[in-house]
Coordinates of C-alpha atoms (C1' of nucleotides) in Angstrom, one line a residue:
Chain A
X1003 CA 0.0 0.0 0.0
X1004 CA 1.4 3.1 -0.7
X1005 CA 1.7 6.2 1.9
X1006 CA -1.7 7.6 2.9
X1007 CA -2.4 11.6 2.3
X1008 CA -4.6 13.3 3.5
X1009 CA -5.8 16.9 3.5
X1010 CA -8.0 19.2 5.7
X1011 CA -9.4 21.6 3.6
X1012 CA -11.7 24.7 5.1
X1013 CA -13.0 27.4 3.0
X1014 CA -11.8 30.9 4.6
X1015 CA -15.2 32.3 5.5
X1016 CA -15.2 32.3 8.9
X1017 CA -13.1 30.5 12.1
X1018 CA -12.2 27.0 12.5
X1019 CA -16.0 25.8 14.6
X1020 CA -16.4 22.3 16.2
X1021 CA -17.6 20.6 13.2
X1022 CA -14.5 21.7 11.3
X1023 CA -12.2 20.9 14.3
X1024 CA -13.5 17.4 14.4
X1025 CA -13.4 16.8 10.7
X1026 CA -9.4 17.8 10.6
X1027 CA -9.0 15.8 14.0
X1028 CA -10.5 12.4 11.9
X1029 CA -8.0 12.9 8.9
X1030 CA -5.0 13.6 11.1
X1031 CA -5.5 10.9 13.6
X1032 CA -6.2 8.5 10.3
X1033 CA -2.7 10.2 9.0
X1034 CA -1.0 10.0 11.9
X1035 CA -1.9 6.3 12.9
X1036 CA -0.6 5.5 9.4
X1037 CA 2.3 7.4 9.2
X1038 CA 1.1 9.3 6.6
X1039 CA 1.2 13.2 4.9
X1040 CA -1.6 15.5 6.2
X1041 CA -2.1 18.5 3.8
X1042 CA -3.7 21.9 4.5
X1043 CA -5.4 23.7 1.7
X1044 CA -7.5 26.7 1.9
X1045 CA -9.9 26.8 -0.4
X1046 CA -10.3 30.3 -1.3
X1047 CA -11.4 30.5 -4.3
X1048 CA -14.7 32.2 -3.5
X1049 CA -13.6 36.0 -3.3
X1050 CA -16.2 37.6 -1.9
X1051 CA -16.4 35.9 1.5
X1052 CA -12.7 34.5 2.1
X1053 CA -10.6 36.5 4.4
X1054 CA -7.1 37.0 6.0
X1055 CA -8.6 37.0 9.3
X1056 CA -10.3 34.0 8.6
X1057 CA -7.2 32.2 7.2
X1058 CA -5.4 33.0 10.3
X1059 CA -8.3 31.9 12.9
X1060 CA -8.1 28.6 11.3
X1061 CA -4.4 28.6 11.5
X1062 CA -4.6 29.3 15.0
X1063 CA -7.4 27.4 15.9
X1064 CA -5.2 24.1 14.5
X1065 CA -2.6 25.1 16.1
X1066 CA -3.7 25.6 19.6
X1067 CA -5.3 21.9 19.3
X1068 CA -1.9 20.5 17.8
X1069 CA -3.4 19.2 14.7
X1070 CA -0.1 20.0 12.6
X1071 CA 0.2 19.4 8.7
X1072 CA 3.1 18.4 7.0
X1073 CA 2.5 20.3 4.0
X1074 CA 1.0 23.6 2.8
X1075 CA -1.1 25.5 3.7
X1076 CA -2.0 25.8 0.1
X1077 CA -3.9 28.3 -1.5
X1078 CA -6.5 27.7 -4.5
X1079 CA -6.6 31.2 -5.5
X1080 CA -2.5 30.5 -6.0
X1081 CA -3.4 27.6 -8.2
X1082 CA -5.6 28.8 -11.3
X1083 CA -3.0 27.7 -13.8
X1084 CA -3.4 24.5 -12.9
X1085 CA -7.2 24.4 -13.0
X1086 CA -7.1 26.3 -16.8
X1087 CA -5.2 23.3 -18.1
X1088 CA -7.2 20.4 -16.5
X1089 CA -10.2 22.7 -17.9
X1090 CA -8.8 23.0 -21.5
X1091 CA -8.1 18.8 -21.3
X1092 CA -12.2 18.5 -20.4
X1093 CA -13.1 21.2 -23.5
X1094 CA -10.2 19.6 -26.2
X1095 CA -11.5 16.1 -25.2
X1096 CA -15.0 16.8 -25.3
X1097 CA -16.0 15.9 -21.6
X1098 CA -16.7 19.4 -21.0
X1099 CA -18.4 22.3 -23.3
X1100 CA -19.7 25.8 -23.1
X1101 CA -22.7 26.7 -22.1
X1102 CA -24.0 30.0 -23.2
X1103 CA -28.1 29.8 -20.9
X1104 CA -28.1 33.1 -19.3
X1105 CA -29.0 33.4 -15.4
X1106 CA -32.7 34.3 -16.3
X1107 CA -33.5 31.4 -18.8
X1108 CA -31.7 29.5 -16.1
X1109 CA -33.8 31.0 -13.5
X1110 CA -36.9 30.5 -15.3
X1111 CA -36.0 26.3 -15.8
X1112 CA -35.5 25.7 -12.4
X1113 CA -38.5 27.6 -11.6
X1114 CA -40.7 25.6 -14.0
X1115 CA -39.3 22.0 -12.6
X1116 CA -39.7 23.2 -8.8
X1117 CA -43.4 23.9 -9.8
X1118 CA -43.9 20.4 -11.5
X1119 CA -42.2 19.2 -8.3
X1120 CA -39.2 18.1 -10.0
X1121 CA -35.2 17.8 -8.7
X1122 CA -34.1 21.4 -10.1
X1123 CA -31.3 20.8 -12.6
X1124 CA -29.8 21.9 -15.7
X1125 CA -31.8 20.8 -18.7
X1126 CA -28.9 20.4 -21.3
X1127 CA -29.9 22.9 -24.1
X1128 CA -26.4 23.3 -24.9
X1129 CA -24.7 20.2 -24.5
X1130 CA -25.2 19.4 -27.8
X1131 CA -24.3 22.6 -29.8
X1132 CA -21.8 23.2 -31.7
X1133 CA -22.0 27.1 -31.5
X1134 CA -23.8 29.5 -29.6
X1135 CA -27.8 29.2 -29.4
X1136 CA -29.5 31.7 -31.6
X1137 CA -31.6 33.4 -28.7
X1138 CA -30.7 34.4 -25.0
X1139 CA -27.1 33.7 -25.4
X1140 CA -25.0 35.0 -22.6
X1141 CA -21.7 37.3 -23.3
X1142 CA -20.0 35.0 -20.4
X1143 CA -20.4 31.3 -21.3
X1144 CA -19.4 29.4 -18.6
X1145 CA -18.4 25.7 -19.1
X1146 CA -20.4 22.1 -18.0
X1147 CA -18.9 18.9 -17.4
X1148 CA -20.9 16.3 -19.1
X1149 CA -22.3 14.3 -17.6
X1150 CA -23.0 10.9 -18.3
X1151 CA -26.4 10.5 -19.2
X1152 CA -27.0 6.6 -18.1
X1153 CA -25.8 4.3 -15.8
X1154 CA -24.7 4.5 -12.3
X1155 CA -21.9 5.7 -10.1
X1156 CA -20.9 3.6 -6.6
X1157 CA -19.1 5.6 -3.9
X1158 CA -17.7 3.2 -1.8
X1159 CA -16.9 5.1 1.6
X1160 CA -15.2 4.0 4.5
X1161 CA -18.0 4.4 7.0
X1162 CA -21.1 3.7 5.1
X1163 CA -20.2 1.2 2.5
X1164 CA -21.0 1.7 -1.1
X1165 CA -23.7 4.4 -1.7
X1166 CA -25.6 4.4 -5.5
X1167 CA -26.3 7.1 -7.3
X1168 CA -27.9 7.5 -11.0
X1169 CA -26.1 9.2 -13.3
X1170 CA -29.8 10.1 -14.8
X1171 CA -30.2 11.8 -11.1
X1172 CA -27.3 14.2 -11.8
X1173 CA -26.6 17.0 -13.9
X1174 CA -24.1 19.1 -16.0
X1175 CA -22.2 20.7 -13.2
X1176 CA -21.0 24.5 -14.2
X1177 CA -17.0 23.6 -13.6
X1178 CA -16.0 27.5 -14.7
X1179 CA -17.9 30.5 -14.4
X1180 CA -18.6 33.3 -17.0
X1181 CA -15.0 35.0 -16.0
X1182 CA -13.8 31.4 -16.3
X1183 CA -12.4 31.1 -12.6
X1184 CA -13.1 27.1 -11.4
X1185 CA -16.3 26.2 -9.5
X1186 CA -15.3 24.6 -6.2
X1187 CA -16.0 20.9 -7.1
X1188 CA -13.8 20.8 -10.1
X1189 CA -10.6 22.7 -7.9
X1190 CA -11.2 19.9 -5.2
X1191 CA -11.0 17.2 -7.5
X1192 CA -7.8 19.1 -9.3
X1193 CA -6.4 19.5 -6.0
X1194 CA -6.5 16.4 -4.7
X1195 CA -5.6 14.8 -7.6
X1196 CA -2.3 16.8 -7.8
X1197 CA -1.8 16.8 -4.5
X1198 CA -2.1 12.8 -4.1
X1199 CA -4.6 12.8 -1.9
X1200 CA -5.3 9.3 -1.2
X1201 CA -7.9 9.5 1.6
X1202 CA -10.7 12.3 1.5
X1203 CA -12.4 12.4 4.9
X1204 CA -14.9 15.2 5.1
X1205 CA -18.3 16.3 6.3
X1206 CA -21.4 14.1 4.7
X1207 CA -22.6 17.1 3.3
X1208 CA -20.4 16.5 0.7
X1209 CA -21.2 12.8 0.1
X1210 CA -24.3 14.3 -2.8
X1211 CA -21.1 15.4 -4.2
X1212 CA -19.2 12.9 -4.6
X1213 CA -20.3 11.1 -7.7
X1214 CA -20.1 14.0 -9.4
X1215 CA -16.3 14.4 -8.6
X1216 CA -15.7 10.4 -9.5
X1217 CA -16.7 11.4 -13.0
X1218 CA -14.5 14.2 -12.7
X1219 CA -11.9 12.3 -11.7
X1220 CA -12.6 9.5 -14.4
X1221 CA -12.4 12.5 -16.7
X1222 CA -8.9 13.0 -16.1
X1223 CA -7.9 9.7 -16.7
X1224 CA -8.0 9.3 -13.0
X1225 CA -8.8 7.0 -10.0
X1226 CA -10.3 8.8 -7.6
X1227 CA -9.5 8.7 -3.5
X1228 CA -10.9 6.9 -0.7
X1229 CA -13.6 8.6 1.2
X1230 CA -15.0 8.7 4.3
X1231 CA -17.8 10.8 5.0
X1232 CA -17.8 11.5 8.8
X1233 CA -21.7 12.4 9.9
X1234 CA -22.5 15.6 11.3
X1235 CA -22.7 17.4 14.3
X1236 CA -25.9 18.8 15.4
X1237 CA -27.0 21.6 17.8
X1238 CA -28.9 21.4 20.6
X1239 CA -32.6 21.7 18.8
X1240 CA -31.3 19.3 16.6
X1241 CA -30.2 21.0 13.6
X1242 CA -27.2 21.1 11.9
X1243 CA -24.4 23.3 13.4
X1244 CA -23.3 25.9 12.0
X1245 CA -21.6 29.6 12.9
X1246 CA -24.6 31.4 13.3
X1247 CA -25.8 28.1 15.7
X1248 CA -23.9 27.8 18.7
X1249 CA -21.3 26.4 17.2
X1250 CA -18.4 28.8 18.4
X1251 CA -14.5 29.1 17.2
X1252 CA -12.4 26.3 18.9
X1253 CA -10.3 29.1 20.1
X1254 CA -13.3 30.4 22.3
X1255 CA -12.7 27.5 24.4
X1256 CA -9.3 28.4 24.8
X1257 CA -10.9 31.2 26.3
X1258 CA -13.1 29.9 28.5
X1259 CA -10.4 27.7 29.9
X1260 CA -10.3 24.3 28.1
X1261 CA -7.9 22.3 27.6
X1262 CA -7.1 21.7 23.8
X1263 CA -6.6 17.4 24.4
X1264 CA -10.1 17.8 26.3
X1265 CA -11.6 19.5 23.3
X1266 CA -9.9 16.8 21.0
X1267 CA -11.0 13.7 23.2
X1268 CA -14.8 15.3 23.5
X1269 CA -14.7 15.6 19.7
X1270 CA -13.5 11.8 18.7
X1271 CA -16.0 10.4 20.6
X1272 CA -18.4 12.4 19.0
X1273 CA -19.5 9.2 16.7
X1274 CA -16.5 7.3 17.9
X1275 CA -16.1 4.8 20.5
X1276 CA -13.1 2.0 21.8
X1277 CA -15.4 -0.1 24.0
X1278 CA -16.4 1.6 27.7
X1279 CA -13.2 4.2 27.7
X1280 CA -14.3 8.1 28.1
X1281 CA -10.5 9.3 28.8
X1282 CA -7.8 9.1 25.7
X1283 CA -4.8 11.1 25.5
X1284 CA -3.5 12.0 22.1
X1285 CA -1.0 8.7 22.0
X1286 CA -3.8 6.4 22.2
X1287 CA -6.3 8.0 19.9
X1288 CA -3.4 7.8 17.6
X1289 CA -3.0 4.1 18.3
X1290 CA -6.9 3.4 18.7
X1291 CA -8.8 5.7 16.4
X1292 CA -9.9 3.8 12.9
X1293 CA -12.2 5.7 10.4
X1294 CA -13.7 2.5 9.4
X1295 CA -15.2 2.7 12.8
X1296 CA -16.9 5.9 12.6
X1297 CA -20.9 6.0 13.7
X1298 CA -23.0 6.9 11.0
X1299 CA -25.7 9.0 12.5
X1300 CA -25.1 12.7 13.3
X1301 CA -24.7 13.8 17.4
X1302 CA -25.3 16.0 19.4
X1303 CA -22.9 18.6 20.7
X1304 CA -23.2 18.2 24.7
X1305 CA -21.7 20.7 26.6
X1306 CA -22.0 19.6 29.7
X1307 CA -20.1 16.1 28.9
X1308 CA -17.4 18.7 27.2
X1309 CA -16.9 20.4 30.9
X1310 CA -16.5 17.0 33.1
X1311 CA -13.8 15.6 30.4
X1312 CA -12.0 19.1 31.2
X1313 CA -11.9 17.9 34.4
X1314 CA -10.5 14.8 33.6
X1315 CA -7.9 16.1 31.9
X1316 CA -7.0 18.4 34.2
X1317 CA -6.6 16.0 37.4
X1318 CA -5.2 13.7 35.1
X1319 CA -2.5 15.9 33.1
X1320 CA 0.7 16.7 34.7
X1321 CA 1.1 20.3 36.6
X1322 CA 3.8 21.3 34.7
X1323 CA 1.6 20.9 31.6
X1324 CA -1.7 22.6 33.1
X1325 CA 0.7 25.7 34.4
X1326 CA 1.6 26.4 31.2
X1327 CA -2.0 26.6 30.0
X1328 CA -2.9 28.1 33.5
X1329 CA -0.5 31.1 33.1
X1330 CA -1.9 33.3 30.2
X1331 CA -5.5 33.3 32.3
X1332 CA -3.5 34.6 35.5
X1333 CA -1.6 37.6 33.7
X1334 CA -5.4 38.6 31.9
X1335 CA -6.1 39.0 35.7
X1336 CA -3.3 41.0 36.0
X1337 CA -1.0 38.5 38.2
X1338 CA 2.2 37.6 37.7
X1339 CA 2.5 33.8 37.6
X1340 CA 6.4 34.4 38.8
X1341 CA 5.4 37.0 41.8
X1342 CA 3.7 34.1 44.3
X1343 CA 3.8 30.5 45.0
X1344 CA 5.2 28.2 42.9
X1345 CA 2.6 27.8 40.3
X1346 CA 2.8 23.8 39.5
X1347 CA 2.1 23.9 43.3
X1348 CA -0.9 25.7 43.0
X1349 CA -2.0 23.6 40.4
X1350 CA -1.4 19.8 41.6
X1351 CA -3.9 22.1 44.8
X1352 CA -6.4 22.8 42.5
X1353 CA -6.5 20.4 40.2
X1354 CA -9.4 18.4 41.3
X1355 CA -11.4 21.1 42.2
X1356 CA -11.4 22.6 39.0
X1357 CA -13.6 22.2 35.6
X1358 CA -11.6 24.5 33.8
X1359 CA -8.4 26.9 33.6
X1360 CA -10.7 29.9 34.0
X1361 CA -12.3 28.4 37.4
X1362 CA -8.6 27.8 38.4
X1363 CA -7.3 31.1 37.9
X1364 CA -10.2 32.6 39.9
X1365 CA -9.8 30.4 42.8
X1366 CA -6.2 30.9 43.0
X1367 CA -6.1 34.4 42.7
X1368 CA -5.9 34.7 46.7
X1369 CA -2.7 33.7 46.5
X1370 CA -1.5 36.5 44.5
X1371 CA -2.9 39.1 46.5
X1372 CA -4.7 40.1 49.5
X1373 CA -8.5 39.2 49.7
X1374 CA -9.7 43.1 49.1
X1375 CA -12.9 42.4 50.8
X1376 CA -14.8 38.7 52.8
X1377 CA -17.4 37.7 50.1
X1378 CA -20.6 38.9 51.8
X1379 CA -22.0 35.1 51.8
X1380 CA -19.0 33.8 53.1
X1381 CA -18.6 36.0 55.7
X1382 CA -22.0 36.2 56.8
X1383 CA -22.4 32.3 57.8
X1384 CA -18.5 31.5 58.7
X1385 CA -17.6 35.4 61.0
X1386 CA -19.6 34.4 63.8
X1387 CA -19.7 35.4 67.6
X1388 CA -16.6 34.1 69.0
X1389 CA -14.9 34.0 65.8
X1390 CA -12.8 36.6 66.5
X1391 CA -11.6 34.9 69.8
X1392 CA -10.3 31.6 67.8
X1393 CA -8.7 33.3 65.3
X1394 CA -6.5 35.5 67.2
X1395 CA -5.3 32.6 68.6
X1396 CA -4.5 30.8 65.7
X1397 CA -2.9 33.7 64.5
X1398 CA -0.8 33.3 67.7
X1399 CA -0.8 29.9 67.5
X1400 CA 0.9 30.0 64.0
X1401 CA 3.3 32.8 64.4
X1402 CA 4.9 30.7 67.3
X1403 CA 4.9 27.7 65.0
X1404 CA 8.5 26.1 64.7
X1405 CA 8.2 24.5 61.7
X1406 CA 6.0 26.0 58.9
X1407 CA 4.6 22.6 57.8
X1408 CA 1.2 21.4 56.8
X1409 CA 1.1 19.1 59.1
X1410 CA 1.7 21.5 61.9
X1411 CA -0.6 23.7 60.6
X1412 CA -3.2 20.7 60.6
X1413 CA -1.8 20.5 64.5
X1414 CA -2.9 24.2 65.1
X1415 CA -6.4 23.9 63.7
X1416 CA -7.4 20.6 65.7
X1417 CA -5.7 21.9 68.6
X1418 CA -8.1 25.1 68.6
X1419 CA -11.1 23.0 67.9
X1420 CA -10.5 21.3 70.6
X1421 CA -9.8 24.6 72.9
X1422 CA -13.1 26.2 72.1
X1423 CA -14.7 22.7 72.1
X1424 CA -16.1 23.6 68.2
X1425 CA -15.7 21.6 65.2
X1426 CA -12.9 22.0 62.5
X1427 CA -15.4 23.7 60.4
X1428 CA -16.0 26.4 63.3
X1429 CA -11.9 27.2 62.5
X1430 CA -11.1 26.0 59.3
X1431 CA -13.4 28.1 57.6
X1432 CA -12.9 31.6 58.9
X1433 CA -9.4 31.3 58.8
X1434 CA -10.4 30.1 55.4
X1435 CA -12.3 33.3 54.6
X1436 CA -9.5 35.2 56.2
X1437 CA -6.9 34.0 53.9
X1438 CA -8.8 33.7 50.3
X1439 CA -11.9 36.2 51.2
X1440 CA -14.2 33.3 50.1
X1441 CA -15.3 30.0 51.9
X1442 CA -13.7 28.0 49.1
X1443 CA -9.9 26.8 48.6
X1444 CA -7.8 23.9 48.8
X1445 CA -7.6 21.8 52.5
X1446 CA -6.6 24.6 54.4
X1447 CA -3.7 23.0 55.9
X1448 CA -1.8 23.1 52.1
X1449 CA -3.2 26.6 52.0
X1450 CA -1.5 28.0 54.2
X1451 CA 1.6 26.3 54.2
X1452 CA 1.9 27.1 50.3
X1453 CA 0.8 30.8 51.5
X1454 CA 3.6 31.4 53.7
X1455 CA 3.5 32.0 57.4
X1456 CA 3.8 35.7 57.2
X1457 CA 1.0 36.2 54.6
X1458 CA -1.3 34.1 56.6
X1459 CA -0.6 35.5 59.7
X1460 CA -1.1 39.1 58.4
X1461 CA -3.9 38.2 56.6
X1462 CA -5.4 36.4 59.6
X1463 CA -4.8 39.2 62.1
X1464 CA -6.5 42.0 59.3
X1465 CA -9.6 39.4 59.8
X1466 CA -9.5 39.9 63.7
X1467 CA -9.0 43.7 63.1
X1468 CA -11.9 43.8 60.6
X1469 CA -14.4 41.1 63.1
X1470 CA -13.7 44.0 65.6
X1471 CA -14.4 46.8 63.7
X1472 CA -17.6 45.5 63.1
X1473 CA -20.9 46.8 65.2
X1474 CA -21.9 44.2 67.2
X1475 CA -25.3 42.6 67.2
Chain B
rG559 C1' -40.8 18.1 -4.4
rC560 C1' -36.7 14.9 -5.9
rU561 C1' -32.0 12.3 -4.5
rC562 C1' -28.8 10.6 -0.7
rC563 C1' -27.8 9.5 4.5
rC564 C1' -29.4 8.3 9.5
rA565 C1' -32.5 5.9 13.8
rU566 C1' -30.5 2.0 21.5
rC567 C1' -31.8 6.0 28.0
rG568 C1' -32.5 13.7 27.7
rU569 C1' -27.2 13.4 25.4
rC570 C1' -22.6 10.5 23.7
rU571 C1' -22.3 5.4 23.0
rA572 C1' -21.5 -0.6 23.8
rG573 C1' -24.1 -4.4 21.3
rC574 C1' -22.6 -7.0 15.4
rG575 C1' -29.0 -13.6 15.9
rG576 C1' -29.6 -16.3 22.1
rU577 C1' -27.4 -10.2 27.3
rU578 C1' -31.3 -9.3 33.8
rA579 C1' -29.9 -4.4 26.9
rG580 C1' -23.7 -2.5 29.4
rG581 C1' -20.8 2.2 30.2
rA582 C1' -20.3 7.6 30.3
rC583 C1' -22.3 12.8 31.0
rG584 C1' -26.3 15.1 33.3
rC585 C1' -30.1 14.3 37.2
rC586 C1' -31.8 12.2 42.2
rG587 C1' -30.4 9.8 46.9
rC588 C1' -26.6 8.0 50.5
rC589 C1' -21.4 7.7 52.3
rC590 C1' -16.7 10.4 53.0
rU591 C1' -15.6 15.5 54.7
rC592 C1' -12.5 21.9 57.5
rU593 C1' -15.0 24.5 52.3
rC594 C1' -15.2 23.3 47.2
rA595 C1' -14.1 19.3 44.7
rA596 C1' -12.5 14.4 43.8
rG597 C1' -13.9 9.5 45.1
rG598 C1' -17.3 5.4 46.6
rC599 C1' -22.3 3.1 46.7
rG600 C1' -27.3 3.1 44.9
rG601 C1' -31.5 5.0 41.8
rA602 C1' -34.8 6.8 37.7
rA603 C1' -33.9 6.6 32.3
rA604 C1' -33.6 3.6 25.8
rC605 C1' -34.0 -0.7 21.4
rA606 C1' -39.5 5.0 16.9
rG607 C1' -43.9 2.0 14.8
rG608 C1' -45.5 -2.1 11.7
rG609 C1' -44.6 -6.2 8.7
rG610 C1' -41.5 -10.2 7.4
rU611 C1' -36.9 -14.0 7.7
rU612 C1' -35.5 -17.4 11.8
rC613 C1' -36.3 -22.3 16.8
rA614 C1' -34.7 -17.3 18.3
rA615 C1' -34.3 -10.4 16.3
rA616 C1' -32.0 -4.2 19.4
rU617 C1' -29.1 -7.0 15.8
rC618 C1' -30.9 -9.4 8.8
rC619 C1' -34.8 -7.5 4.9
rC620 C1' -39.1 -4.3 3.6
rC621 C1' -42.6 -0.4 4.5
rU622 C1' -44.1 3.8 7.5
rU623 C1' -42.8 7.6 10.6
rG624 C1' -39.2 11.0 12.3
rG625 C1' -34.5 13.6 11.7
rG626 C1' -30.4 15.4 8.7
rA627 C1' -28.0 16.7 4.1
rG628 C1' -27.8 18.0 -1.0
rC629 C1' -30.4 19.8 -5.4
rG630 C1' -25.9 27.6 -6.8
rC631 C1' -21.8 30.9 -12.1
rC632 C1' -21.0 28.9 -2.4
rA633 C1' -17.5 25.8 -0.6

RNA sequence: GCUCCCAUCGUCUAGCGGUUAGGACGCCGCCCUCUCAAGGCGGAAACAGGGGUUCAAAUCCCCUUGGGAGCGCCA
């Protein structure tokens, strides 16, 4: 067998959404398991609505997920020579020819064969001709493939087996518009062709497409690819996702404080499985994933099942790893990830306790800085009568410490439960509202110690200062 | 309308002729507990409907219903 290729090929209309992501994660985990080429070609060849920006969202959304290519990224609008001369083959051969119907008559067919309840589709006036009509000739012919008019085409794809199509159920595709630029399903074809594509995994959008492109293909003197057309992902209500329907740029979870291989591992077993196993790092998809194995209905994109794999990852990922993903959130909150604890310290804290890097960041901000003010909640139901009392003598308690440990610290706070005849709770949490101005952190033992004795013991004395201030009653 | 695709708990799925239809998320209890989590235990929750084939059908076939996609001088 020779080496597999494969491409990932997004039109630069907008950013890199979950469908998309999931699409290029299928051909690169297919490439990748076979040690094959993954290709990136933007296809660009609609003017009006491709972008820069757009190009560069997609680059970045790949590359924040680590779905690298080995060649390209390609451009189609860079290509147009070589679509002119596959064109000029289809005209000098025959297999193509001009077609001179202007937009109206056009217009006016397709309206005719909706009302008899008919497929819409070109009717063939000029496929025969050898010039120009006589009436309602357009100044721009554009060119049709043609067609052939009987028989049958079989797309045999990886996931659903061979799908039929009549040739009698298709038409004569429009392969070059009026100003003669290439129609997107001859380029793809062109591309992939030259490009030795040998595997086209895509969305099953584009399986009605795909027995026009094996005539395309067999045009060319061609055998056309593999495919594999991956089902698609539905929103919440059930319909297909899209931009403009929740489905958001990859990069927004990046925001929100995802981890990329959570993202990836969510997405693969979106109409994937390997037996009972949720959890998969990168490695074994590589090692497990098979696009013959692909489900063949669409899913639905769950959110909620996203957040808990975060979590997974996250608890499961190494600190080092998570700090460097952690880091960028804590400087948008104006912290310096250098100017505190030891941040792999903080995380291995908080990494079971959080469902993303943005929940982590916020809960660890208290040890960046003071606690500006106790969250009214928090205060209310832990700054009691008596409170006061016990933590003025933890405060003492911990100054007087000899060795700054956790476990001493653990020593302090039973010790004082046990003086005041209260549960830990009746001194672990104020102390823990003290330190973090909130009534949630890590076991406050590692809090502290990881704090420092001087910051808690200042921050624990400002607490009996502010108690006190406070009118009684 | 026509063509193509699809159909197991709310969701993601296991199942590939014989299972008490399994797991996961979410949800609800209980346990653990200094908070929040994590973890443990338990619970409610599905084969869309109808015909066949077969000793036996969630599994194979057909129809119906439902959903999705395509039918552009968009990709």
């Amino acid at each position: 067998m020779t080496m597999i290729r494969t491409r990932f090929a997004p039109s630069p209309t907008g950013y890199l959404h979950i469908g998309g992501a999931r699409t290029a994660l299928y051909s690169w985990l297919h490439t990748r398991r076979h040690g094959g080429r993954f290709v990136l070609r933007i296809e660009d060849t609609d003017r009006e609505r491709s972008t820069p920006e757009a190009v560069n969202a997609i680059l970045e959304g790949m590359a924040w997920l680590g779905l690298d290519y080995d060649e390209g990224p390609f451009y189609q609008t860079e290509r147009f020579e070589r679509y002119r001369t596959h064109l000029q083959t289809l005209l000098d051969t025959g297999q193509a020819y001009y077609c001179y119907c202007t937009r109206e008559r056009l217009e006016r067919v397709r309206n005719e064969q909706l009302a008899r309840k008919e497929k819409p589709r070109y009717d063939g006036r000029c496929r025969d001709l050898d010039g120009p009509p006589s009436d309602e000739v357009s100044s721009e012919p554009v060119v049709r493939f043609r067609t052939p008019l009987e028989g049958h085409v079989v797309v045999d794809d990886a996931i659903r087996s061979k799908v039929q199509f009549l040739n009698a159920e298709l038409d004569d595709l429009i392969i070059a518009r009026g100003d003669g630029s290439p129609t997107y399903n001859f380029t793809v074809v062109v591309d992939d062709l030259e490009m030795g594509i040998t595997d086209v995994i895509r969305g099953d959008d584009h399986l009605n497409n795909t027995p026009r492109q094996i005539h395309l293909y067999e045009a060319l003197g061609a055998q056309p690819p593999r495919f594999a057309h991956v089902p698609m992902i539905l929103g919440e209500d059930g319909k297909r996702l899209s931009k403009r329907h929740g489905s958001v740029s990859v990069l927004q979870y990046r925001e929100e404080g995802y981890l990329p291989e959570a993202l990836l591992n969510y997405l693969v077993r979106l109409g994937w499985s390997h037996g009972d196993q949720e959890v998969f790092d990168v490695e074994e998809l590589i090692q497990l994933f098979d696009i013959n194995e692909v489900n063949h209905s669409a899913s639905t994109f769950n959110p909620s099942k996203l957040l808990w794999l975060n979590q997974q990852h996250i608890m499961r990922s190494e600190a080092p790893h998570v700090a460097r993903h952690l880091a960028p959130l804590l400087a948008e909150r104006d912290v310096d990830p250098g100017a505190g604890p030891n941040l792999e310290t903080i995380v291995r804290m908080q990494q079971e306790r959080a469902k993303t890097l943005v929940e982590m960041a916020d809960n660890s901000l208290f040890f960046y800085r003071r606690p500006h003010a106790y969250e009214e909640k928090a205060a209310r139901k832990n700054f009691k009568e008596g409170t006061a009392e016990i933590l003025e003598h933890c405060q003492h308690r911990l100054s007087g410490l000899p060795e700054w440990s956790a476990e001493a610290i653990h020593g302090v706070v039973t010790e004082a439960a046990e003086t005041f005849e209260v549960g830990m709770g009746k001194v672990a949490q104020p102390i823990r509202v003290a330190v973090s101005g909130g009534a949630v952190s890590p076991p406050i033992d590692q809090t502290l110690e990881l704090l420092g004795r001087d910051e808690t013991v200042a921050r624990v004395e400002a607490a009996v200062e502010w108690l006190r201030s406070q009118p009684t009653g």
